[in-house]
Short mmCIF file of C-alpha atoms and ligand atoms in Angstrom, two decimals:
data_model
loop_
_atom_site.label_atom_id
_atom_site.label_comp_id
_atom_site.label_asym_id
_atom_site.label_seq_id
_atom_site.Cartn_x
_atom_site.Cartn_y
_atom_site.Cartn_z
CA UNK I 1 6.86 -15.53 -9.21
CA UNK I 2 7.23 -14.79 -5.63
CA UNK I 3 9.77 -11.60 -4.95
CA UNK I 4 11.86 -10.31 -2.23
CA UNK I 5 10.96 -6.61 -1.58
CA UNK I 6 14.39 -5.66 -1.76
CA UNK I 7 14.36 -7.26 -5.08
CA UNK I 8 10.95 -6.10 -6.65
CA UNK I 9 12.07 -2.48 -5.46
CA UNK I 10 15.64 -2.45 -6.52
CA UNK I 11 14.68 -2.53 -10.06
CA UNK I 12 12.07 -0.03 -9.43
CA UNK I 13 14.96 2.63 -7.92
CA UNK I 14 16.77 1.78 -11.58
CA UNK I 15 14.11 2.35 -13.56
CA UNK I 16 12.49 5.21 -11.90
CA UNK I 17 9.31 3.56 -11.59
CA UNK I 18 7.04 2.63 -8.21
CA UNK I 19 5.51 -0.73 -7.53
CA UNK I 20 1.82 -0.55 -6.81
CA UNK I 21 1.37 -2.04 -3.27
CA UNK I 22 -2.08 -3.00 -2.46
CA UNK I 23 -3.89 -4.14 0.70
CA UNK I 24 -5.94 -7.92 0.26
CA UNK I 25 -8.39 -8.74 2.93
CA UNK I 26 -10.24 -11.63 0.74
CA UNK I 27 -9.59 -13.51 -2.18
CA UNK I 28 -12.09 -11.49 -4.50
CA UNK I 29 -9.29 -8.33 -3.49
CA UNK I 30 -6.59 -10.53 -4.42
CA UNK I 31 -8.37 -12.07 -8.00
CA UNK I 32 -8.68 -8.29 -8.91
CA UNK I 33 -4.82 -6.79 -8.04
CA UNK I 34 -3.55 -9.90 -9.92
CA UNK I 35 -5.83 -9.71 -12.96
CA UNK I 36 -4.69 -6.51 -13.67
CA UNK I 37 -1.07 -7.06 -12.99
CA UNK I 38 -0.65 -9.80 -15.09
CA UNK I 39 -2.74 -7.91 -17.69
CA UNK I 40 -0.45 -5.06 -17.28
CA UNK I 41 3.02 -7.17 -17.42
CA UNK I 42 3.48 -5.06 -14.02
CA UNK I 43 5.44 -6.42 -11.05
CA UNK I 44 3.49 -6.23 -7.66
CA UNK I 45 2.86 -6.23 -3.62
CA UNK I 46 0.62 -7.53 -2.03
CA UNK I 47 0.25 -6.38 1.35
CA UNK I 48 -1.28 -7.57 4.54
CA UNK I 49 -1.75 -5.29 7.60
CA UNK I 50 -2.58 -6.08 10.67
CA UNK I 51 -6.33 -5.95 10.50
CA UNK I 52 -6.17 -8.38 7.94
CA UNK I 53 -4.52 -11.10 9.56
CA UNK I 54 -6.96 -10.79 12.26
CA UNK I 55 -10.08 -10.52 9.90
CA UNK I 56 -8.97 -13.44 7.23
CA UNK I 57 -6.33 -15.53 8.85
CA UNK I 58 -2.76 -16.02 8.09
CA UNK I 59 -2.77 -19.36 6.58
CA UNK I 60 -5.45 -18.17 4.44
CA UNK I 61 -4.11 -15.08 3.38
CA UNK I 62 -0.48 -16.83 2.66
CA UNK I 63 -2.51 -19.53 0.40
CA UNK I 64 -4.16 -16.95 -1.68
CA UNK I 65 -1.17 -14.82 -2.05
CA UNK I 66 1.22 -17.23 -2.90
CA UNK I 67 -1.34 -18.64 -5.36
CA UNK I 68 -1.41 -15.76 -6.95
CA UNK I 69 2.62 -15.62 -7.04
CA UNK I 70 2.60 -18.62 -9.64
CA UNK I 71 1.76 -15.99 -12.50
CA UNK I 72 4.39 -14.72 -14.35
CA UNK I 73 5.13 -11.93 -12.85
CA UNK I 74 7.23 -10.77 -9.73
CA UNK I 75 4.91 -10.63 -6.77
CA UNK I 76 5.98 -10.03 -3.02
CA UNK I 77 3.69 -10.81 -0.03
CA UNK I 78 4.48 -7.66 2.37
CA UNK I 79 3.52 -7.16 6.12
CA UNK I 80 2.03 -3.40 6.03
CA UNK I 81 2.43 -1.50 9.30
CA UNK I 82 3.56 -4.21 11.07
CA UNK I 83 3.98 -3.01 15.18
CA UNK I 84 3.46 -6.40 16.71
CA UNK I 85 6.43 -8.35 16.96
CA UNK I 86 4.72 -12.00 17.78
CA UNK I 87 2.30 -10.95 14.26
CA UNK I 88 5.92 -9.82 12.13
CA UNK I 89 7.86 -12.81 13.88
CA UNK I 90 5.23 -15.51 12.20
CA UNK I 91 4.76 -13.50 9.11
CA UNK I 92 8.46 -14.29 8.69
CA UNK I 93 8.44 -17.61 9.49
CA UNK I 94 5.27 -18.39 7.10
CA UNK I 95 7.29 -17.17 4.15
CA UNK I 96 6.05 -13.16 3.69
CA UNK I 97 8.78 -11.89 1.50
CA UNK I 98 9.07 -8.24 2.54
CA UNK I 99 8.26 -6.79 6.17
CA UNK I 100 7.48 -3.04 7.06
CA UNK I 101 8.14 -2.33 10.86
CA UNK I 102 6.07 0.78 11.77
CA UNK I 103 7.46 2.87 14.78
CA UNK I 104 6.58 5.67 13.84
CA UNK I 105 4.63 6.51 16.25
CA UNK I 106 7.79 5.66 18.77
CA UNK I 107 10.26 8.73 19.87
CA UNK I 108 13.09 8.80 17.19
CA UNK I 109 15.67 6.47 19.06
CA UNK I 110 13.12 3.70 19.77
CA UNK I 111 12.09 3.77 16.43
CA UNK I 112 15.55 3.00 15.22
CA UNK I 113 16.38 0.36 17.89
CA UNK I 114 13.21 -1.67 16.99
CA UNK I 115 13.60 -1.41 13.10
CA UNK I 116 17.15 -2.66 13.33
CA UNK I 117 16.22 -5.39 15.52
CA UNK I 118 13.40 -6.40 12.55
CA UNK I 119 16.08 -6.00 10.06
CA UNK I 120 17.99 -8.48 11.94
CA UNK I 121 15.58 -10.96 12.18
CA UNK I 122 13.98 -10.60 8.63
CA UNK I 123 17.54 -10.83 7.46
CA UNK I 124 18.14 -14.79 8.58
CA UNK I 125 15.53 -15.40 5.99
CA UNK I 126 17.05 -12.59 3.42
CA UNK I 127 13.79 -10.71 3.53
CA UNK I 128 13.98 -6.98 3.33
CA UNK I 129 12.35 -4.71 5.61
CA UNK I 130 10.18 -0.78 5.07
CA UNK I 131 10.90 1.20 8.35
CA UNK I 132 8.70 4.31 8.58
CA UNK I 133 9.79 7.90 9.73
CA UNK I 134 7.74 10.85 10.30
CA UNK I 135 3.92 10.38 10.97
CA UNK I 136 1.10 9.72 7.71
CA UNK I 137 -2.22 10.97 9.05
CA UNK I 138 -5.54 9.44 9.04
CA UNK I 139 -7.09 6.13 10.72
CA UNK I 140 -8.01 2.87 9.47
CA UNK I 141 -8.20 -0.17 11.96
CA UNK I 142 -5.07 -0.25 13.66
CA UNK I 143 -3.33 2.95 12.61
CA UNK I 144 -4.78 6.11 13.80
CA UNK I 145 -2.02 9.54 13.77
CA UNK I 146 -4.03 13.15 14.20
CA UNK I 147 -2.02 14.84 12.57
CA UNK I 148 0.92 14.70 10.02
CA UNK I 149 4.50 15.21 11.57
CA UNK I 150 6.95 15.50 7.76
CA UNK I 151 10.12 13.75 7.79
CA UNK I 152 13.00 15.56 8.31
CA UNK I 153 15.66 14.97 5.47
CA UNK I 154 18.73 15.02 8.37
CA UNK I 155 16.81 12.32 10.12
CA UNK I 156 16.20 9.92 7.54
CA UNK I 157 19.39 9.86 6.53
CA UNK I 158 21.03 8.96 10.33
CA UNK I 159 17.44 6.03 9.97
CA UNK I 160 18.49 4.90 7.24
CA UNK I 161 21.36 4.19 8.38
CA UNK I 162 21.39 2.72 11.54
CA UNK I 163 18.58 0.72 10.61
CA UNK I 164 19.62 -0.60 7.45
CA UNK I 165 15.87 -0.94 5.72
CA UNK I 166 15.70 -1.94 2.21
CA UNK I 167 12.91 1.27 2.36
CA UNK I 168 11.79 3.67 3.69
CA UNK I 169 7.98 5.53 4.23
CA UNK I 170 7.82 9.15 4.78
CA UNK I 171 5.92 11.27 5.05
CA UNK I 172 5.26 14.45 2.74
CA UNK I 173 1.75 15.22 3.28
CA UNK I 174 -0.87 12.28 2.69
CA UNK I 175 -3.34 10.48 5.04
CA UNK I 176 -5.01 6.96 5.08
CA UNK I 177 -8.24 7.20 3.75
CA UNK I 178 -10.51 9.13 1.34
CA UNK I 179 -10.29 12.38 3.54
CA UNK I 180 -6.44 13.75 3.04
CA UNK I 181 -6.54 17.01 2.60
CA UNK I 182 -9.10 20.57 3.19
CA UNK I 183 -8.97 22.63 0.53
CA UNK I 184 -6.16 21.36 -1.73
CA UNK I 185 -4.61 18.71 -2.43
CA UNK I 186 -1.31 19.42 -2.02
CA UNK I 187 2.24 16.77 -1.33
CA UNK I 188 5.76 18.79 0.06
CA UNK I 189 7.84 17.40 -2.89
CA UNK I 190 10.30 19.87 -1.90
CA UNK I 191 11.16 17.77 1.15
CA UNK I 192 11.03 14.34 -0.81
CA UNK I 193 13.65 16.21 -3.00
CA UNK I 194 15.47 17.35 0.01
CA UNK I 195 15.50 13.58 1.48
CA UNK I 196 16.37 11.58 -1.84
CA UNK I 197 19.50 14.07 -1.86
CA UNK I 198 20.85 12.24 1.21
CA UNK I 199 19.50 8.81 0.87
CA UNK I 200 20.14 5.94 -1.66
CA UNK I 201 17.07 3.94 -0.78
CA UNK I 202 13.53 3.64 -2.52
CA UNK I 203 11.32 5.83 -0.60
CA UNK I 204 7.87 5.38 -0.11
CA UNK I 205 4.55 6.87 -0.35
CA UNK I 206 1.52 5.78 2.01
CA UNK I 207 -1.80 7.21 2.00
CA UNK I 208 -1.33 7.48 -1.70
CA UNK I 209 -4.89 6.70 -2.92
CA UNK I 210 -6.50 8.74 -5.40
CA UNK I 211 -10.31 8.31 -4.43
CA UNK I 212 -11.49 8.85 -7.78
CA UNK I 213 -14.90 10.82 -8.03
CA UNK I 214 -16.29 8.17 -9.86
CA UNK I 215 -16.39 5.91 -7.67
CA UNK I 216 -17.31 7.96 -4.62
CA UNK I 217 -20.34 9.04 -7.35
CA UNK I 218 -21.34 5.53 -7.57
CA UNK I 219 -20.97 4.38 -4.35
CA UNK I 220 -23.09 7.34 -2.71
CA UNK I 221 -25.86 7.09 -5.98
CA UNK I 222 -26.66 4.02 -4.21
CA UNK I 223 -26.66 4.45 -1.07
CA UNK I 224 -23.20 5.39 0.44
CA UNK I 225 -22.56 8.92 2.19
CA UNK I 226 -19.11 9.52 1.70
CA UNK I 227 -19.07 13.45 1.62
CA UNK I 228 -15.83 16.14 1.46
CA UNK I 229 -13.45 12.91 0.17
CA UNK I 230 -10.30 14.25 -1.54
CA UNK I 231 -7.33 11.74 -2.52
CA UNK I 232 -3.79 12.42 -4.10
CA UNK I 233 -4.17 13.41 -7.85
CA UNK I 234 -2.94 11.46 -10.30
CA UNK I 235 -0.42 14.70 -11.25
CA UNK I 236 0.77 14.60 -8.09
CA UNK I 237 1.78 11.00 -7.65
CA UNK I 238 3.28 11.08 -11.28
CA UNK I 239 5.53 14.09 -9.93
CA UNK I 240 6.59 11.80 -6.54
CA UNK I 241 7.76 9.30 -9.31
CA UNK I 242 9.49 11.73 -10.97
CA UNK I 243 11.55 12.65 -7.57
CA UNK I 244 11.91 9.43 -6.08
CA UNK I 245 8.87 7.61 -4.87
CA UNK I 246 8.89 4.05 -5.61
CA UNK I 247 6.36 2.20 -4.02
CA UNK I 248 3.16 3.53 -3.74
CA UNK I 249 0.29 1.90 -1.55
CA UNK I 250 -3.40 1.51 -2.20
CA UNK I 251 -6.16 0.67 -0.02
CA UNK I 252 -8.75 3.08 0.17
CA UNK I 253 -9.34 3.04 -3.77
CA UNK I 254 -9.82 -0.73 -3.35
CA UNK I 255 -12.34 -0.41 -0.91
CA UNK I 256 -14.22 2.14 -2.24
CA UNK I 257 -14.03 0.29 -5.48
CA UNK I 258 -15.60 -3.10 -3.49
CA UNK I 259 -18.54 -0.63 -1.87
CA UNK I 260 -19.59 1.06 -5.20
CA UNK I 261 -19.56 -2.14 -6.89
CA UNK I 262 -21.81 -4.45 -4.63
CA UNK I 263 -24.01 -1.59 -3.82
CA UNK I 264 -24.49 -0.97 -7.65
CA UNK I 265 -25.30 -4.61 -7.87
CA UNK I 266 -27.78 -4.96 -5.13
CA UNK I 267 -30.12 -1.81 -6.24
CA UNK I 268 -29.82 -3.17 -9.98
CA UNK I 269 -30.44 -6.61 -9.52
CA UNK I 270 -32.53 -7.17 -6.23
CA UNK I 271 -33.82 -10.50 -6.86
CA UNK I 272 -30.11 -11.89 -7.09
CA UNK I 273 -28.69 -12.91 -4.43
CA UNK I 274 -25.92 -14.91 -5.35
CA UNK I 275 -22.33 -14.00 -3.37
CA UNK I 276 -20.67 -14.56 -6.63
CA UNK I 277 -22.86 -12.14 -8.50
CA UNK I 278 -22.54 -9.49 -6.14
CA UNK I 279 -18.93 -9.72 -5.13
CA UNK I 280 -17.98 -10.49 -9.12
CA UNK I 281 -19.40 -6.82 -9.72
CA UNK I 282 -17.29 -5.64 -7.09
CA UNK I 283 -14.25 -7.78 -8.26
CA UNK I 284 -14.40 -6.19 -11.71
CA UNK I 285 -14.19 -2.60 -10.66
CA UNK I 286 -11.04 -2.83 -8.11
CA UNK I 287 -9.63 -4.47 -11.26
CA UNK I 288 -9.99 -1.68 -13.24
CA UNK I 289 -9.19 0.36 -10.15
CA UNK I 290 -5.77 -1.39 -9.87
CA UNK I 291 -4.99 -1.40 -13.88
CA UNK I 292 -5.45 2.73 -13.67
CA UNK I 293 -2.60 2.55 -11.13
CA UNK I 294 -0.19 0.56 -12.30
CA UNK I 295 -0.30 2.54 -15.07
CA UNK I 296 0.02 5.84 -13.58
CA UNK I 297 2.93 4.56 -11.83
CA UNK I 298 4.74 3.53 -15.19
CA UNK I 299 5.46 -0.21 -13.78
CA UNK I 300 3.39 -1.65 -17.04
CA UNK I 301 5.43 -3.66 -19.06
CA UNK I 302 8.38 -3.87 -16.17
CA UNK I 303 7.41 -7.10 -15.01
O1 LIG Z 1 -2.52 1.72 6.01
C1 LIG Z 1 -3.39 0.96 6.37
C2 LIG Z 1 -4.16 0.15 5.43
O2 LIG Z 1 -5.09 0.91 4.72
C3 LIG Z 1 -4.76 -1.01 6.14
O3 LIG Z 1 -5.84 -0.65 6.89
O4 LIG Z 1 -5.50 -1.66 9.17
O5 LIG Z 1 -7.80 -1.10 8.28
O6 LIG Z 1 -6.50 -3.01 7.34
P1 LIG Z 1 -6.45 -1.67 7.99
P1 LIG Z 2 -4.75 4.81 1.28
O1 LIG Z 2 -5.63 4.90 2.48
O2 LIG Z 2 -4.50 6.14 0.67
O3 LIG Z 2 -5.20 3.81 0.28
O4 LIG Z 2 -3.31 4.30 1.81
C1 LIG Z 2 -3.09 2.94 2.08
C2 LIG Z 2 -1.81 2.69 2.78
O5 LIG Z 2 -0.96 3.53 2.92
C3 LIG Z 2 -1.59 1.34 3.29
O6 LIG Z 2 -0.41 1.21 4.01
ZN1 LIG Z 3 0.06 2.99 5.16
#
């Protein structure tokens, strides 16, 4: 059933648990995240960026998504680093059920006056909205930040509330993308600690993949070159949890998921060349991707 994020997360913050949020660009993506949630009783997000909008279409997106809400589970549609206002205007109109503004990338005072003014506007529609403080590092299509700038605890806290977000991202150490770390992989939980002191809201961790070596094994056995990858280990997320982290987002393990599964396919099987086939293959191992995660973040059996 389609969920508010405020909603899906609230009960999340009670029982110290995250919500796997993962990024659709296609239907296959979307097939696999809600195969596993349902098989998992697990609540879920679905989430949208940008990029995907622009690659698949709203309307179809919104069709898919809200197909997949008629399972019995809670599902929310979410905008994921929203920064266009005409894009977050219409995904609130269409009927998204949770919004993240990201200003991130604005000076501190900006950031706040254009996340309150989302928060206003999601609000005639009671949808929640994720504001984002500090800088996650990495690129993918829209989002590029160098380097990592951590959230100060004294500054989320005066975000928070001024803004008044349902949720907030920070940042503690991860990137988008399979390369997060040199050397170790290593999250400040220290500072999460620090922050969840001051602030009553479900936090939230971006760039949380875990770019299994499995899958970065399969995908380069046939073909890929994917070399010095690192993700967040499984330890490590269970420890956010543990202090506070309670929505966790999931791309990169998707897509790396998609690549090692068609690419297995098409070596295997080269006289097939039928889409479902090859994208089935691929469908198959995101699900098993996604079940691994929803696990890990101790939402099975929640929904
Ligand atoms: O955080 C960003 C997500 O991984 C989406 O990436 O903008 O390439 O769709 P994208
Ligand atoms: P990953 O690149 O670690 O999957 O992070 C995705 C994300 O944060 C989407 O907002
Ligand atoms: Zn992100």
């Amino acid at each position: 059933m389609l969920t508010t994020l405020q909603d899906i997360l609230k009960k999340a913050h009670k029982g110290n648990y995250a919500v796997g949020a993962f990024n659709i660009n296609n239907m296959e993506i979307c097939q696999a995240i809600i195969a596993a949630a349902v098989k998992q009783k697990s609540p879920v997000i679905l989430q949208t960026s940008e990029g995907a909008l622009e690659y698949a279409g709203m309307d179809y997106l919104k069709c898919i998504a809200y197909n997949a809400a008629k399972q019995n589970i809670p599902v929310c549609l979410h905008l994921d680093h929203g920064r266009d206002l005409s894009i977050i205007k219409d995904c609130i109109k269409a009927g998204w059920t949770g919004i993240m503004y990201d200003g991130s990338h604005l000076p501190f005072k900006q950031n706040i006056k254009n996340t309150k003014k989302i928060v206003q506007l999601a609000a005639t529609k009671n949808i929640g909205v994720e504001g984002e403080l500090g800088t996650i590092g990495g690129a993918e299509d829209k989002i590029t930040a160098r380097t990592i700038i951590y959230t100060e605890p004294e500054d989320a806290k005066e975000f928070v509330e001024k803004t008044g977000v349902c949720a907030l991202a920070i940042a503690i150490g991860t990137s988008h993308g399979a390369h997060k770390f040199h050397g170790t992989a290593k999250l400040d939980i220290k500072r999460l600690q620090d922050i969840k002191k001051k602030i009553k809201i479900p936090l939230v961790l971006h760039g949380a993949s875990g770019v299994p070596r499995f899958l970065v094994k399969q995908a380069n056995k046939y073909g890929a070159q994917i070399t010095g990858s690192m993700g967040v280990p499984d330890e490590q997320i269970k420890q956010a949890i543990r202090n506070g982290i309670n929505k966790i987002n999931t791309d990169t393990d998707l897509r790396l998921a998609f690549d090692a599964g068609i690419r297995k396919f098409l070596k295997e099987q080269p006289t097939d060349f039928d889409p479902r086939h090859i994208l089935g293959e691929a469908r198959t191992l995101m699900q098993q991707t996604v079940e691994h995660r929803l696990k890990l973040f101790g939402s099975r059996g929640k929904a």
